[in-house]
CSV table of N, CA and C and ligand atoms in Angstrom, one decimal:
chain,number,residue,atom,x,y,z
O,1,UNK,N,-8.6,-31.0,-0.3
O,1,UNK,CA,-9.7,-31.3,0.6
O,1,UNK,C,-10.5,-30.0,0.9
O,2,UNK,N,-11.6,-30.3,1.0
O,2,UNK,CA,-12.2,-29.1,1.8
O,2,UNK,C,-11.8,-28.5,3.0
O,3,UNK,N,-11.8,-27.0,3.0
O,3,UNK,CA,-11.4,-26.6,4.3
O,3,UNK,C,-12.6,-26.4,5.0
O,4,UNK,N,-13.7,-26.3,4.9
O,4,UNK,CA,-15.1,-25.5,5.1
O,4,UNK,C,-16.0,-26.5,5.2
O,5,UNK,N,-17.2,-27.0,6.0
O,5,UNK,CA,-18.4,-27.5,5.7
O,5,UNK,C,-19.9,-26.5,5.9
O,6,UNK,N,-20.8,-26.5,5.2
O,6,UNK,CA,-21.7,-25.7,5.4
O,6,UNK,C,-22.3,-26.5,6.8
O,7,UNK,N,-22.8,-25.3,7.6
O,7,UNK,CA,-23.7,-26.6,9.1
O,7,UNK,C,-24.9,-25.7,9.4
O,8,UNK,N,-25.5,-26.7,9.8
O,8,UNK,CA,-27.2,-26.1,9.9
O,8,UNK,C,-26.7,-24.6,11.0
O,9,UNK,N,-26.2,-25.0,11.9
O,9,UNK,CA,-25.9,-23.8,12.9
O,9,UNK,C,-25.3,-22.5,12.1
O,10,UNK,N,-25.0,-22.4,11.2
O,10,UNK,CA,-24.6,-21.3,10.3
O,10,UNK,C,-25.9,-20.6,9.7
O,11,UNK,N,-27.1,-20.9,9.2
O,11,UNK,CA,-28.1,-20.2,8.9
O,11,UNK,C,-28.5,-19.6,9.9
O,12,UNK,N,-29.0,-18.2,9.3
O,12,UNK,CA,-29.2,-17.0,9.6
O,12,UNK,C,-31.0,-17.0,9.5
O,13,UNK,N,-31.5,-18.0,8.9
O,13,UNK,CA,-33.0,-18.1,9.0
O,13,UNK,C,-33.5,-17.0,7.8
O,14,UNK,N,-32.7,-16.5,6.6
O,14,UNK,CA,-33.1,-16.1,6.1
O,14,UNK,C,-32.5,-16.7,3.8
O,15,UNK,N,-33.4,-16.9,3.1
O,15,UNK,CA,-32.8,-17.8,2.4
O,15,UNK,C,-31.5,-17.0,1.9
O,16,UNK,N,-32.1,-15.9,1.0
O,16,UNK,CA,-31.2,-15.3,0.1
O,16,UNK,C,-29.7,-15.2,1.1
O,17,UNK,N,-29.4,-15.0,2.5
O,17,UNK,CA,-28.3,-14.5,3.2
O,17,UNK,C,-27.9,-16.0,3.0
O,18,UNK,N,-28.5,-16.7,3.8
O,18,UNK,CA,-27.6,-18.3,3.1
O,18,UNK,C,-27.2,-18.7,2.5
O,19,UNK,N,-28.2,-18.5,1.3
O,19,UNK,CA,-27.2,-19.0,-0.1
O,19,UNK,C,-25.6,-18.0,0.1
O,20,UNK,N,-25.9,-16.2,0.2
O,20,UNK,CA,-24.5,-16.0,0.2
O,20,UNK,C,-24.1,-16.8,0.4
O,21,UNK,N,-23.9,-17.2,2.3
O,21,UNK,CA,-22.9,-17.5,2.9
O,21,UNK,C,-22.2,-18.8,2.7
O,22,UNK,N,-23.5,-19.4,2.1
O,22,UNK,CA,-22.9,-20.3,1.4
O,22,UNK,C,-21.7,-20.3,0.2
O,23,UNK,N,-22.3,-19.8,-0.6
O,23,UNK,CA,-21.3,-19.2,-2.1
O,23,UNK,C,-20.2,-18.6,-0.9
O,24,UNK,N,-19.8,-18.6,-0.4
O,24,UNK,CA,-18.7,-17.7,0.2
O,24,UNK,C,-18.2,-18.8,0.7
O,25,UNK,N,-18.4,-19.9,1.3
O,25,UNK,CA,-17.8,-20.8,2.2
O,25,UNK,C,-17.2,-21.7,0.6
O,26,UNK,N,-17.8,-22.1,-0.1
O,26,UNK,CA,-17.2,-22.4,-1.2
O,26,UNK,C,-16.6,-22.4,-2.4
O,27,UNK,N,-16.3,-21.0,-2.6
O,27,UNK,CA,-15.7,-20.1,-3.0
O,27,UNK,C,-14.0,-20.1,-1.8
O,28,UNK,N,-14.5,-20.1,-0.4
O,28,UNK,CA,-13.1,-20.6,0.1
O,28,UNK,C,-12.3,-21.7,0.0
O,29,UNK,N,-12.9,-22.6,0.0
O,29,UNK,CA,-13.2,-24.1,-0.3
O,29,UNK,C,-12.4,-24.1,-1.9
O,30,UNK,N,-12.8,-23.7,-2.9
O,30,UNK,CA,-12.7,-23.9,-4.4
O,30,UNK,C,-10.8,-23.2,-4.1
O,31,UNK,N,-11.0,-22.0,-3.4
O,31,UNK,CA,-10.0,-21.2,-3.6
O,31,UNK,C,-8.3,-22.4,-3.1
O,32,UNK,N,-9.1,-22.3,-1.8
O,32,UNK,CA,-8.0,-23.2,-0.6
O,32,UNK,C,-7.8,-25.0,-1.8
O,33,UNK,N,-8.7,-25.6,-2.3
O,33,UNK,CA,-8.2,-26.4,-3.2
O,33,UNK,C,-7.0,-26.4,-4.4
O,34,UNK,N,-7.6,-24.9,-4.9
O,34,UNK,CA,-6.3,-24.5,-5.9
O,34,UNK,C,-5.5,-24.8,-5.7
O,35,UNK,N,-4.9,-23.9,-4.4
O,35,UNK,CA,-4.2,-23.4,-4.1
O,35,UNK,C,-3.1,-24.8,-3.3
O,36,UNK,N,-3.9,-25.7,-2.4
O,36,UNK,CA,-3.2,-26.7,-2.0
O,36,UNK,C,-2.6,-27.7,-3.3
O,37,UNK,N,-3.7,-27.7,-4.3
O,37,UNK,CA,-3.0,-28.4,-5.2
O,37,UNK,C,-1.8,-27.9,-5.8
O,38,UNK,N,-1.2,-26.8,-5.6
O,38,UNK,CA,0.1,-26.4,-6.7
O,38,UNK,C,1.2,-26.1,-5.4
O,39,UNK,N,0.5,-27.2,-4.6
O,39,UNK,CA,2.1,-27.0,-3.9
O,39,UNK,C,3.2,-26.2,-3.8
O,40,UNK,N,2.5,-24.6,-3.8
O,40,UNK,CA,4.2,-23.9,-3.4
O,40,UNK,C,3.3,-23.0,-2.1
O,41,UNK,N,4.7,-22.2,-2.0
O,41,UNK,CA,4.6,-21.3,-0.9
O,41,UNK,C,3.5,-20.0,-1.8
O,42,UNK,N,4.3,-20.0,-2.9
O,42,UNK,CA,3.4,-18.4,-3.5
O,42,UNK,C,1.9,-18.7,-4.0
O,43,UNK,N,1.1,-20.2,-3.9
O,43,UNK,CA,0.2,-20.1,-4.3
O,43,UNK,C,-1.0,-20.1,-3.2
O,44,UNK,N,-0.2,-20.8,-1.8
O,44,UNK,CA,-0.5,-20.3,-0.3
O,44,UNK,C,-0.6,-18.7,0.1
O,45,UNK,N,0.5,-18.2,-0.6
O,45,UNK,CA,0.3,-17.0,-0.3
O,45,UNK,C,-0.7,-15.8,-1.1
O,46,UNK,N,-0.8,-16.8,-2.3
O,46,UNK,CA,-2.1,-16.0,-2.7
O,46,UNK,C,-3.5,-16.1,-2.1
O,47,UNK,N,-3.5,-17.3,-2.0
O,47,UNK,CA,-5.3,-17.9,-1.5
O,47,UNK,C,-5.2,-17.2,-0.4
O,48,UNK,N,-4.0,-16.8,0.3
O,48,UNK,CA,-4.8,-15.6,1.3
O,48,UNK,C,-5.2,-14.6,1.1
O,49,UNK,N,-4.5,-13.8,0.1
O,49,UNK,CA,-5.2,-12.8,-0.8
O,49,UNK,C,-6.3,-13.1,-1.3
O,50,UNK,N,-6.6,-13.8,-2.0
O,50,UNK,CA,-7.8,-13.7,-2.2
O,50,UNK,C,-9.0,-14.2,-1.2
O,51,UNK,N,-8.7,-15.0,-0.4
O,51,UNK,CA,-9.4,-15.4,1.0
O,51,UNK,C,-10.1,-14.0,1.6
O,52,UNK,N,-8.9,-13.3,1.7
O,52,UNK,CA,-9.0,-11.4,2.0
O,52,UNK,C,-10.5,-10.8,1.7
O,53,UNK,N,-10.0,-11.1,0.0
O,53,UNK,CA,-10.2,-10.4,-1.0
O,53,UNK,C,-12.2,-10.5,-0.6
O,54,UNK,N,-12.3,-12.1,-1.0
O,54,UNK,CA,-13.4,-12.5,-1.1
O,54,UNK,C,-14.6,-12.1,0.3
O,55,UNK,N,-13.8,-12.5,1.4
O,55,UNK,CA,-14.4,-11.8,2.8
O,55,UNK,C,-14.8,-10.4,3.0
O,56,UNK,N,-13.6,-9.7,2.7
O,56,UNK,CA,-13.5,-8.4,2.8
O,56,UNK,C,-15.2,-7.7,2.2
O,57,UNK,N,-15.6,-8.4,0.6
O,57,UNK,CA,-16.5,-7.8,-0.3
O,57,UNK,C,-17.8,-8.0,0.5
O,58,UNK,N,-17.8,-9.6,1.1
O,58,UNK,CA,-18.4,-9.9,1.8
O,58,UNK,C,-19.1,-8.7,2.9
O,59,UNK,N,-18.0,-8.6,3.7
O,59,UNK,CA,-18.3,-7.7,4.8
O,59,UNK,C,-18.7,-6.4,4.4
O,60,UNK,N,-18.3,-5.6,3.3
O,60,UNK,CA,-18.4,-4.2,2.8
O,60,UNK,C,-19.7,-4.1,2.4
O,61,UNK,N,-20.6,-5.2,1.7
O,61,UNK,CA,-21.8,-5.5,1.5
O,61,UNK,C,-22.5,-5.0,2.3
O,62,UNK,N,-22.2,-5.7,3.6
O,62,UNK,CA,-22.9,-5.9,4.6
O,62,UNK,C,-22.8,-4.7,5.1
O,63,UNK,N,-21.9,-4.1,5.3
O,63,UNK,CA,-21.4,-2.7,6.2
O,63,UNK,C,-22.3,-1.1,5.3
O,64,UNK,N,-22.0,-1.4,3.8
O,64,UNK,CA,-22.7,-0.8,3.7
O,64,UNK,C,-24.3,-1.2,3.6
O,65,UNK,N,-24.9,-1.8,3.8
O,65,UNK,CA,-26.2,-2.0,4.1
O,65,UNK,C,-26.6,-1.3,5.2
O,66,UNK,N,-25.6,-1.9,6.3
O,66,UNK,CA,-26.2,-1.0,7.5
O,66,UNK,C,-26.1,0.4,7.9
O,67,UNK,N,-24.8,0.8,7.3
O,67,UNK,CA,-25.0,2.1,6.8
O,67,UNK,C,-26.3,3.0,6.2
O,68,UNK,N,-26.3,2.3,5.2
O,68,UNK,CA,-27.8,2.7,4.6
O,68,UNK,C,-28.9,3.0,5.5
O,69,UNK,N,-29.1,1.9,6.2
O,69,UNK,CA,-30.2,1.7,7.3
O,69,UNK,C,-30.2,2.1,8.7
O,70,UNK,N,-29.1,2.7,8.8
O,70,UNK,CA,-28.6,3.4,10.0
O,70,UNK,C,-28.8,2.2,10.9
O,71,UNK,N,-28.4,0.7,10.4
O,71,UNK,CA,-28.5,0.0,12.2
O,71,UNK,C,-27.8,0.0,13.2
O,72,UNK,N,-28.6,0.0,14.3
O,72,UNK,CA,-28.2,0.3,15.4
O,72,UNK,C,-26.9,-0.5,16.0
O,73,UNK,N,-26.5,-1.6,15.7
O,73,UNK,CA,-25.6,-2.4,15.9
O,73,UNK,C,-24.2,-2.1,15.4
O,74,UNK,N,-24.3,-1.3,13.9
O,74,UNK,CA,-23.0,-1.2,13.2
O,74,UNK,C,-21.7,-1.4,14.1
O,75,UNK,N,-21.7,-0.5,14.8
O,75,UNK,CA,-20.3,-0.4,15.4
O,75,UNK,C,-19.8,-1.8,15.8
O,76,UNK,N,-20.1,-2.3,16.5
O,76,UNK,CA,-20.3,-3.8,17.2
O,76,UNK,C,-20.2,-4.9,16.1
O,77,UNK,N,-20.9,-4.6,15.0
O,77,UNK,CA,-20.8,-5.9,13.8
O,77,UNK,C,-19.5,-5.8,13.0
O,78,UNK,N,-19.7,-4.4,12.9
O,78,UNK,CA,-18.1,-3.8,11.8
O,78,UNK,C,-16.5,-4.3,12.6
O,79,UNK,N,-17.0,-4.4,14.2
O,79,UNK,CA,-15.7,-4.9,14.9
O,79,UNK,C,-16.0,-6.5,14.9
O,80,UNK,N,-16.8,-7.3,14.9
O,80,UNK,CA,-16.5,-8.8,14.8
O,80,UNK,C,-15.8,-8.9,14.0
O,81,UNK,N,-15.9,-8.0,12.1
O,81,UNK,CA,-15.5,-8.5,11.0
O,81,UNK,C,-13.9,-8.3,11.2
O,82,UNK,N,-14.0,-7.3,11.5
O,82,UNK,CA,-12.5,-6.7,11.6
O,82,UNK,C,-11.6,-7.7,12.3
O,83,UNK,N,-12.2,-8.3,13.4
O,83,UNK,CA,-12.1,-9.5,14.2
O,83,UNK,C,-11.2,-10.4,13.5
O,84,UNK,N,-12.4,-10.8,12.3
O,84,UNK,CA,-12.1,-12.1,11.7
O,84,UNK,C,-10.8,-11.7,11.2
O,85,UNK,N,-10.6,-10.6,10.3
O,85,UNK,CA,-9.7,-10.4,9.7
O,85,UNK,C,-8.4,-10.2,9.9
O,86,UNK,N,-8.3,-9.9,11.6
O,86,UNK,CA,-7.7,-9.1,12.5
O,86,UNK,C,-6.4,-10.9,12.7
O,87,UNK,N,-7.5,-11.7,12.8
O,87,UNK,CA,-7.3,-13.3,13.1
O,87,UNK,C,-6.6,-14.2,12.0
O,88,UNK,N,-6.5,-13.7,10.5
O,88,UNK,CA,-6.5,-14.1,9.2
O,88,UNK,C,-5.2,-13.9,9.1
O,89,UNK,N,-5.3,-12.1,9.6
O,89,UNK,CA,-3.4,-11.9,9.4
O,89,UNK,C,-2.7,-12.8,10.4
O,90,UNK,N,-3.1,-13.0,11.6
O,90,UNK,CA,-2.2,-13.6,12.1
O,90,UNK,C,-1.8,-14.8,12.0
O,91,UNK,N,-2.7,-16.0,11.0
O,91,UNK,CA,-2.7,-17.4,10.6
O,91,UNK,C,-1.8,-16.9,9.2
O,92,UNK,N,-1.6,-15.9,8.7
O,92,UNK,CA,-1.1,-15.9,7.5
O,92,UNK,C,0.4,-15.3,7.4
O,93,UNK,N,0.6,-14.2,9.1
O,93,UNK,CA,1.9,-14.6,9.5
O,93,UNK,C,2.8,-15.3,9.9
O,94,UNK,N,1.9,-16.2,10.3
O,94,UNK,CA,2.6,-17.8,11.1
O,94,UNK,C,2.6,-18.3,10.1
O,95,UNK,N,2.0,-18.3,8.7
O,95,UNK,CA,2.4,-19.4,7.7
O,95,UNK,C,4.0,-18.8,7.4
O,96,UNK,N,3.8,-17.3,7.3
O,96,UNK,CA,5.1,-16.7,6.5
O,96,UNK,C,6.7,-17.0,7.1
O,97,UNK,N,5.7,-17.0,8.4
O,97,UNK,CA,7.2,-17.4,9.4
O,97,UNK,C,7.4,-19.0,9.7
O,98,UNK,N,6.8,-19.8,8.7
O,98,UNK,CA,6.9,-21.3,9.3
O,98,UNK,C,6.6,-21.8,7.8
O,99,UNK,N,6.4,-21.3,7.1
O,99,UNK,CA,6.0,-21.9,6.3
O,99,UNK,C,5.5,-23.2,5.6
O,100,UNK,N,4.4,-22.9,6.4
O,100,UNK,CA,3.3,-24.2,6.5
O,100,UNK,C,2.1,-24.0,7.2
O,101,UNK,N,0.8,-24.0,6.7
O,101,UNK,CA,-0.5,-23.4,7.2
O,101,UNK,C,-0.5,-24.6,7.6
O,102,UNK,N,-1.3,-24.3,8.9
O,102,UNK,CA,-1.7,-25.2,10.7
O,102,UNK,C,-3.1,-25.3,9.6
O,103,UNK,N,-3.6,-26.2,8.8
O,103,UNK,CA,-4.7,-26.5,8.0
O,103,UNK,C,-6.0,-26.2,9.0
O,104,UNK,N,-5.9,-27.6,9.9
O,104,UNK,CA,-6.8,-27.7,10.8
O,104,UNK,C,-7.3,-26.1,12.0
O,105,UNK,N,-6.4,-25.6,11.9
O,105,UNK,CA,-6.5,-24.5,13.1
O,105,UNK,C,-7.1,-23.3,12.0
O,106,UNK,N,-6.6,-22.9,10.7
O,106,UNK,CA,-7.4,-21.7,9.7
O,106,UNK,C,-8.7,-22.9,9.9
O,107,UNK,N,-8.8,-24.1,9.3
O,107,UNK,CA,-10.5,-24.3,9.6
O,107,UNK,C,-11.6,-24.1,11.1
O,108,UNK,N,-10.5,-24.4,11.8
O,108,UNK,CA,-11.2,-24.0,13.4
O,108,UNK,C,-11.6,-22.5,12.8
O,109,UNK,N,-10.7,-21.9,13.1
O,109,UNK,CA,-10.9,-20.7,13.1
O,109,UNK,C,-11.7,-20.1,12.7
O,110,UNK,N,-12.0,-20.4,11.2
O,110,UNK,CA,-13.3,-19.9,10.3
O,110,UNK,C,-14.6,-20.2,11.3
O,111,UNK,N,-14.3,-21.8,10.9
O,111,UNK,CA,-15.6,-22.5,11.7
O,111,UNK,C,-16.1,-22.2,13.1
O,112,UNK,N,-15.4,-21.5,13.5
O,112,UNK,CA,-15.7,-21.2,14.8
O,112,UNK,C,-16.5,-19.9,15.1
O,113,UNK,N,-15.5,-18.4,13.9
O,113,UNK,CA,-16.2,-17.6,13.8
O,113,UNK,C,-17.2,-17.5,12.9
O,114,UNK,N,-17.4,-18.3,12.0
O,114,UNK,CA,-18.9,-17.9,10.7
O,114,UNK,C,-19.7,-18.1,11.9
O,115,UNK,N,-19.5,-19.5,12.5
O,115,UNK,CA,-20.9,-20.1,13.5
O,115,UNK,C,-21.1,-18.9,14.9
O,116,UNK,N,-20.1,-18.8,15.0
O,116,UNK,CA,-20.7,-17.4,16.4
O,116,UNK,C,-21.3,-16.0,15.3
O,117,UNK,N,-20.4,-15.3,14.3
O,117,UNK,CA,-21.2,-14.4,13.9
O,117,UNK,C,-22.1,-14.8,12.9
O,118,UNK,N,-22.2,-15.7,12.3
O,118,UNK,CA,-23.8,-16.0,11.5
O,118,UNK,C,-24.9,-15.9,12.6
O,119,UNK,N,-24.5,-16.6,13.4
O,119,UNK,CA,-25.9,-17.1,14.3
O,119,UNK,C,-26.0,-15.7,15.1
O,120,UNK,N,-24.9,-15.3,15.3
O,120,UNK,CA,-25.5,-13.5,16.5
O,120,UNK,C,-25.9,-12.0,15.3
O,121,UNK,N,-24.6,-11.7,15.0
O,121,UNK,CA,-24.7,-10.8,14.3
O,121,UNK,C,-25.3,-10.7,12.9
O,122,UNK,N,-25.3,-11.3,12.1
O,122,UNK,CA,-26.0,-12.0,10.8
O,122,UNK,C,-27.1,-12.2,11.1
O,123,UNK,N,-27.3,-12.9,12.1
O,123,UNK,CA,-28.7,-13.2,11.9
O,123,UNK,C,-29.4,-12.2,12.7
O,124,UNK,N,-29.4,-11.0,13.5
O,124,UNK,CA,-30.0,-9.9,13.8
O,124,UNK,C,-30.1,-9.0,12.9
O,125,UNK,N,-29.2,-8.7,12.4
O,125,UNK,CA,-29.0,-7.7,11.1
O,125,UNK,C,-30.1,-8.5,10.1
O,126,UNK,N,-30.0,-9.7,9.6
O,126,UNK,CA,-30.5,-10.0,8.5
O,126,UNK,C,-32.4,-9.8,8.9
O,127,UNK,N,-32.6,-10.6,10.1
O,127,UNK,CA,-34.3,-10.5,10.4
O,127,UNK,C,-34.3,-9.0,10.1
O,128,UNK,N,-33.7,-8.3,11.0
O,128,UNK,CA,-34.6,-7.1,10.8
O,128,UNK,C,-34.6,-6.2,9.8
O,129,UNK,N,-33.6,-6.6,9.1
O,129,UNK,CA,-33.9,-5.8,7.6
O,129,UNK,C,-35.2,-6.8,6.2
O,130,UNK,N,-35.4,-7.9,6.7
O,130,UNK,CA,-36.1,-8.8,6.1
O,130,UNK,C,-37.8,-7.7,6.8
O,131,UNK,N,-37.3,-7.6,8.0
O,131,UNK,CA,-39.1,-7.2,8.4
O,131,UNK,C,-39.3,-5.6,8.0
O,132,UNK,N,-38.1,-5.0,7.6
O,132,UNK,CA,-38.2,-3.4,6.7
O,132,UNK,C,-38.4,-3.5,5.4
D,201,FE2,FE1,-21.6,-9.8,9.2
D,202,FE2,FE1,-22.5,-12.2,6.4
């Protein structure tokens, strides 16, 4: 099943950043399928690896961009991601120690944070580099 739906409240009002975020949301989606389908523990334990993997590139994109552009926000955006991430390990501990992902709670979770940082952070960053 899908873990992820794309939702109007996730656009950032900019196309090209959408489509990313899109390819990213489905790309977790494609991943988290694999992975549920081969029913073990070590293929759970990869799709968080790569879950990581895929975010991480995500975010470094972005980090260095604003680097580049010296925005004024950095500090503050570079800590939501870390956030996310910070939140990933700890759904990916609890799988290690229970061995069984809370499905519903990693989709909260995402879904909770893409839609607060797309809509705040994403989409400040993205306008004002669109109007440079
Ligand atoms: Fe971001
Ligand atoms: Fe983003």
């Amino acid at each position: 099943m899908s873990l992820l739906h794309w939702e109007e409240r996730y656009s950032v009002g900019v196309a090209a950043v959408d489509h990313e975020h899109r390819e990213l949301i489905e790309l977790i989606n494609r991943l988290y399928a694999e992975a549920t389908a081969r029913e073990s523990k070590d293929a759970i334990v990869n799709f968080f690896g790569d879950l990581f993997k895929a975010i991480s590139s995500h975010f470094a994109l972005e980090e260095r961009l604003m680097r580049e552009r010296g925005y004024d926000q950095f500090a503050q955006h570079k800590n939501d991601h870390e956030r996310l991430l910070d939140e990933l390990r700890d759904i990916m501990e609890d799988f290690e120690a229970n061995a069984g992902v809370d499905e519903k709670l990693l989709a909260r979770s995402l879904d909770a944070w893409f839609s607060r940082h797309f809509e705040s952070h994403d989409a400040r960053l993205h306008s004002l580099l669109r109007d440079h």
